[in-house]
Amino acid sequence: MANVFLVGAGPGDPGMLTLRAKEIIETCDIMIYDYLANADFLKWCKPECEILYVGKKGGDHTLPQDKINELIVEKAKSGKTICRLKGGDPYVFGRGGEEGEELVEAGIDFEVVPGITAGVAAPAYAGIPVTHRDFTTSVCFITGHEDPTKGESGNNWAVYGQSNSTLVFYMGVGNLPMIAKNLMDNGRAADTPVALVRWGTRCNQESFVSTLENVAEEAKARNFKAPSIIIVGGVCSLHDKLAWFEKKPMLGKGVVVTRAREQASGLVDILRGHGACVHEFPTISVDHLDDYNEVETAILQLARYQWVVFTSVNGVKFFWEQLNTIGLDSRIFGGMQIAAIGPATADELRARGIMPDFVPEKYVAEHVVEGLLKLGVQGQDVLIPRARVAREVLPEELKKAGCNVTVLPVYETRLVQQSGDEIVAALDNGDIQYITFTSSSTVENFFELVPAYTLRKYPDVKLASIGPVTSKTLSGFGFTASIEPEDYTIPGLVGALVDDLG
Ligand code: SAH
């Protein structure tokens, strides 16, 4: 079995990584990666994995290629599993071939995991199919990185100039004037469509379509830089018609997610699906309690209660964890009535075989009390499993209505101790347009990490709150939530952000 893998990381969108590549990233002992490979993938490495960066950014070489080759060979001799991760495909302008040769010479076995190359993916995300029967019968992948002062070009411009092939140039932005001129000098019409796609497949993708005659000037005017793919040919005229990705409502918008990492994935996925550049900045973490004796006692005496009210997904998860720990399951609820404060909490219950008897229309405590009273909760015993620290409105209102309420902490939320420097730097860069708050504690903890006076320096950044209670907490810090959904849920919040972009 080979222990070295030359792996393609795809063009940047994490979804464009192959299953095989993910498997190798997750199991390798040593990771040697480049600049363009999306650094997000590194979170899948084992904690003990040795991670080495050998990337190049522009002309700034961290390690020259011969040293990279030596490093791979040296590390490979240890017998450990090595993932040599490269942007796009390792054998398309990635010098993977040279690394392979080095390994063969050193007698080391290796495997190749092809990746989706930027020359196919970036055009596809910009609405440009690299082949189309109406326009071309072939496609060429060409390096645009040639020294213009070098007398002779390695590229056969006469062939490219005269064919109707779609031409895809890598590393060509700096040489765009030379490329366009060579093609026109060799017979390509001056009005041939040309497209440039920068940071293809990522949330910060940008593109434009021009003609051979004008493209160099336009790229300069737009300050278009690497990494970009240049596409030449009639297929570029399909850009407007087929531009599915660039139509996403939140493309390029920077959104901060302050939810606990354990709970954030739903929100993060919907935002990314809409094209947003998500900055994960968890301000709270959801943790076990130190002691579950009280929970165990409550579970063993559950028959005392007529109602159990779950106020969060975590409440359900942590309650069931304890239930299962003591060898019990959903049957313990018997004929008891069960309420869920929101649709996500209700889904969590359904996943455990419980159809909630009550889910309010509006997901704030005040409405829950009203609805429960209609169902005759007065005078009954109500158990509320929830976070250790939470709003007291629900238990208090139920008590006022004559219920016997027991609040049962099953988990706790803590302030995540991290620095706010990265977010402040992103704010300074103008990379952030929205900050989302999904509970009062995300607001309070956010301002522990990024002081209110710092945030005040960025009046254009909009604050989005999940509902009136969270908005009120924001007001307490002197900020107004300019976005608040009618429906106090995560999908509601994202919908309100999309509406705001109009
Ligand atoms: N092996 C890589 C290419 C490496 S050469 C692959 O198969 O994709 C580096 C060049 O690839 C960049 O200069 C740029 O032209 C192109 N490139 C890589 N990622 C890109 C992206 N996300 N968007 C546009 N161009 C990209």
PDB file of N, CA and C in Angstrom, residues 141-182:
ATOM      1  N   PHE A 141      -6.311  23.732 -22.236  1.00  0.00           N
ATOM      2  CA  PHE A 141      -5.854  24.314 -20.967  1.00  0.00           C
ATOM      3  C   PHE A 141      -4.434  24.804 -21.178  1.00  0.00           C
ATOM      4  N   ILE A 142      -4.221  26.090 -20.930  1.00  0.00           N
ATOM      5  CA  ILE A 142      -2.952  26.718 -21.318  1.00  0.00           C
ATOM      6  C   ILE A 142      -2.377  27.506 -20.143  1.00  0.00           C
ATOM      7  N   THR A 143      -1.061  27.462 -19.999  1.00  0.00           N
ATOM      8  CA  THR A 143      -0.480  28.328 -18.968  1.00  0.00           C
ATOM      9  C   THR A 143      -0.319  29.747 -19.523  1.00  0.00           C
ATOM     10  N   GLY A 144      -0.739  30.711 -18.744  1.00  0.00           N
ATOM     11  CA  GLY A 144      -0.584  32.105 -19.141  1.00  0.00           C
ATOM     12  C   GLY A 144       0.644  32.709 -18.495  1.00  0.00           C
ATOM     13  N   HIS A 145       1.367  31.878 -17.778  1.00  0.00           N
ATOM     14  CA  HIS A 145       2.507  32.365 -17.012  1.00  0.00           C
ATOM     15  C   HIS A 145       3.778  32.145 -17.817  1.00  0.00           C
ATOM     16  N   GLU A 146       3.975  33.038 -18.769  1.00  0.00           N
ATOM     17  CA  GLU A 146       5.197  32.932 -19.549  1.00  0.00           C
ATOM     18  C   GLU A 146       5.903  34.260 -19.433  1.00  0.00           C
ATOM     19  N   ASP A 147       7.189  34.192 -19.396  1.00  0.00           N
ATOM     20  CA  ASP A 147       7.969  35.429 -19.289  1.00  0.00           C
ATOM     21  C   ASP A 147       7.891  36.188 -20.617  1.00  0.00           C
ATOM     22  N   PRO A 148       7.249  37.391 -20.604  1.00  0.00           N
ATOM     23  CA  PRO A 148       7.071  38.108 -21.874  1.00  0.00           C
ATOM     24  C   PRO A 148       8.401  38.565 -22.479  1.00  0.00           C
ATOM     25  N   THR A 149       9.444  38.663 -21.640  1.00  0.00           N
ATOM     26  CA  THR A 149      10.744  39.110 -22.165  1.00  0.00           C
ATOM     27  C   THR A 149      11.490  37.947 -22.826  1.00  0.00           C
ATOM     28  N   LYS A 150      10.995  36.738 -22.568  1.00  0.00           N
ATOM     29  CA  LYS A 150      11.633  35.549 -23.148  1.00  0.00           C
ATOM     30  C   LYS A 150      11.364  35.580 -24.662  1.00  0.00           C
ATOM     31  N   GLY A 151      12.365  35.414 -25.456  1.00  0.00           N
ATOM     32  CA  GLY A 151      12.215  35.538 -26.902  1.00  0.00           C
ATOM     33  C   GLY A 151      11.106  34.679 -27.473  1.00  0.00           C
ATOM     34  N   GLU A 152      11.142  33.384 -27.145  1.00  0.00           N
ATOM     35  CA  GLU A 152      10.199  32.483 -27.787  1.00  0.00           C
ATOM     36  C   GLU A 152       9.173  31.961 -26.803  1.00  0.00           C
ATOM     37  N   SER A 153       7.934  31.859 -27.255  1.00  0.00           N
ATOM     38  CA  SER A 153       6.886  31.359 -26.378  1.00  0.00           C
ATOM     39  C   SER A 153       6.776  29.848 -26.525  1.00  0.00           C
ATOM     40  N   GLY A 154       6.521  29.174 -25.440  1.00  0.00           N
ATOM     41  CA  GLY A 154       6.281  27.734 -25.501  1.00  0.00           C
ATOM     42  C   GLY A 154       4.913  27.447 -26.097  1.00  0.00           C
ATOM     43  N   ASN A 155       4.062  28.440 -26.136  1.00  0.00           N
ATOM     44  CA  ASN A 155       2.715  28.250 -26.672  1.00  0.00           C
ATOM     45  C   ASN A 155       2.703  28.450 -28.182  1.00  0.00           C
ATOM     46  N   ASN A 156       1.980  27.581 -28.865  1.00  0.00           N
ATOM     47  CA  ASN A 156       1.871  27.686 -30.305  1.00  0.00           C
ATOM     48  C   ASN A 156       0.694  28.605 -30.642  1.00  0.00           C
ATOM     49  N   TRP A 157       0.963  29.917 -30.652  1.00  0.00           N
ATOM     50  CA  TRP A 157      -0.114  30.897 -30.824  1.00  0.00           C
ATOM     51  C   TRP A 157      -0.822  30.757 -32.159  1.00  0.00           C
ATOM     52  N   ALA A 158      -0.084  30.291 -33.158  1.00  0.00           N
ATOM     53  CA  ALA A 158      -0.707  30.136 -34.475  1.00  0.00           C
ATOM     54  C   ALA A 158      -1.858  29.134 -34.387  1.00  0.00           C
ATOM     55  N   VAL A 159      -1.621  28.043 -33.672  1.00  0.00           N
ATOM     56  CA  VAL A 159      -2.664  27.012 -33.543  1.00  0.00           C
ATOM     57  C   VAL A 159      -3.852  27.565 -32.754  1.00  0.00           C
ATOM     58  N   TYR A 160      -3.570  28.223 -31.614  1.00  0.00           N
ATOM     59  CA  TYR A 160      -4.683  28.762 -30.803  1.00  0.00           C
ATOM     60  C   TYR A 160      -5.432  29.849 -31.569  1.00  0.00           C
ATOM     61  N   GLY A 161      -4.695  30.625 -32.324  1.00  0.00           N
ATOM     62  CA  GLY A 161      -5.295  31.729 -33.074  1.00  0.00           C
ATOM     63  C   GLY A 161      -6.237  31.231 -34.151  1.00  0.00           C
ATOM     64  N   GLN A 162      -5.879  30.103 -34.741  1.00  0.00           N
ATOM     65  CA  GLN A 162      -6.683  29.649 -35.877  1.00  0.00           C
ATOM     66  C   GLN A 162      -7.765  28.639 -35.530  1.00  0.00           C
ATOM     67  N   SER A 163      -7.677  28.018 -34.382  1.00  0.00           N
ATOM     68  CA  SER A 163      -8.699  27.010 -34.039  1.00  0.00           C
ATOM     69  C   SER A 163      -9.934  27.708 -33.470  1.00  0.00           C
ATOM     70  N   ASN A 164     -11.022  26.946 -33.371  1.00  0.00           N
ATOM     71  CA  ASN A 164     -12.215  27.510 -32.715  1.00  0.00           C
ATOM     72  C   ASN A 164     -12.300  26.972 -31.284  1.00  0.00           C
ATOM     73  N   SER A 165     -11.197  26.403 -30.806  1.00  0.00           N
ATOM     74  CA  SER A 165     -11.162  25.799 -29.480  1.00  0.00           C
ATOM     75  C   SER A 165     -11.454  26.828 -28.383  1.00  0.00           C
ATOM     76  N   THR A 166     -12.154  26.392 -27.322  1.00  0.00           N
ATOM     77  CA  THR A 166     -12.244  27.241 -26.132  1.00  0.00           C
ATOM     78  C   THR A 166     -10.852  27.230 -25.499  1.00  0.00           C
ATOM     79  N   LEU A 167     -10.339  28.401 -25.166  1.00  0.00           N
ATOM     80  CA  LEU A 167      -9.004  28.463 -24.555  1.00  0.00           C
ATOM     81  C   LEU A 167      -9.153  28.858 -23.086  1.00  0.00           C
ATOM     82  N   VAL A 168      -8.558  28.055 -22.225  1.00  0.00           N
ATOM     83  CA  VAL A 168      -8.645  28.339 -20.791  1.00  0.00           C
ATOM     84  C   VAL A 168      -7.232  28.601 -20.282  1.00  0.00           C
ATOM     85  N   PHE A 169      -6.974  29.833 -19.875  1.00  0.00           N
ATOM     86  CA  PHE A 169      -5.635  30.197 -19.393  1.00  0.00           C
ATOM     87  C   PHE A 169      -5.594  30.224 -17.871  1.00  0.00           C
ATOM     88  N   TYR A 170      -4.578  29.558 -17.315  1.00  0.00           N
ATOM     89  CA  TYR A 170      -4.282  29.614 -15.884  1.00  0.00           C
ATOM     90  C   TYR A 170      -3.141  30.613 -15.689  1.00  0.00           C
ATOM     91  N   MET A 171      -3.096  31.241 -14.550  1.00  0.00           N
ATOM     92  CA  MET A 171      -1.976  32.123 -14.178  1.00  0.00           C
ATOM     93  C   MET A 171      -1.698  33.179 -15.237  1.00  0.00           C
ATOM     94  N   GLY A 172      -2.763  33.736 -15.826  1.00  0.00           N
ATOM     95  CA  GLY A 172      -2.549  34.597 -16.984  1.00  0.00           C
ATOM     96  C   GLY A 172      -2.853  36.066 -16.798  1.00  0.00           C
ATOM     97  N   VAL A 173      -3.381  36.474 -15.648  1.00  0.00           N
ATOM     98  CA  VAL A 173      -3.843  37.867 -15.524  1.00  0.00           C
ATOM     99  C   VAL A 173      -2.736  38.873 -15.819  1.00  0.00           C
ATOM    100  N   GLY A 174      -1.544  38.598 -15.286  1.00  0.00           N
ATOM    101  CA  GLY A 174      -0.425  39.526 -15.484  1.00  0.00           C
ATOM    102  C   GLY A 174      -0.056  39.664 -16.961  1.00  0.00           C
ATOM    103  N   ASN A 175      -0.274  38.603 -17.731  1.00  0.00           N
ATOM    104  CA  ASN A 175       0.117  38.615 -19.141  1.00  0.00           C
ATOM    105  C   ASN A 175      -1.062  38.822 -20.088  1.00  0.00           C
ATOM    106  N   LEU A 176      -2.166  39.295 -19.550  1.00  0.00           N
ATOM    107  CA  LEU A 176      -3.376  39.400 -20.365  1.00  0.00           C
ATOM    108  C   LEU A 176      -3.175  40.205 -21.660  1.00  0.00           C
ATOM    109  N   PRO A 177      -2.493  41.379 -21.604  1.00  0.00           N
ATOM    110  CA  PRO A 177      -2.313  42.129 -22.857  1.00  0.00           C
ATOM    111  C   PRO A 177      -1.569  41.303 -23.915  1.00  0.00           C
ATOM    112  N   MET A 178      -0.544  40.576 -23.483  1.00  0.00           N
ATOM    113  CA  MET A 178       0.248  39.763 -24.400  1.00  0.00           C
ATOM    114  C   MET A 178      -0.601  38.607 -24.969  1.00  0.00           C
ATOM    115  N   ILE A 179      -1.388  37.993 -24.109  1.00  0.00           N
ATOM    116  CA  ILE A 179      -2.222  36.867 -24.544  1.00  0.00           C
ATOM    117  C   ILE A 179      -3.221  37.345 -25.605  1.00  0.00           C
ATOM    118  N   ALA A 180      -3.921  38.440 -25.294  1.00  0.00           N
ATOM    119  CA  ALA A 180      -4.942  38.939 -26.218  1.00  0.00           C
ATOM    120  C   ALA A 180      -4.303  39.331 -27.554  1.00  0.00           C
ATOM    121  N   LYS A 181      -3.161  39.983 -27.473  1.00  0.00           N
ATOM    122  CA  LYS A 181      -2.498  40.433 -28.705  1.00  0.00           C
ATOM    123  C   LYS A 181      -2.066  39.234 -29.555  1.00  0.00           C
ATOM    124  N   ASN A 182      -1.436  38.252 -28.919  1.00  0.00           N
ATOM    125  CA  ASN A 182      -0.982  37.069 -29.660  1.00  0.00           C
ATOM    126  C   ASN A 182      -2.142  36.372 -30.368  1.00  0.00           C
TER     127      ASN A 182
END
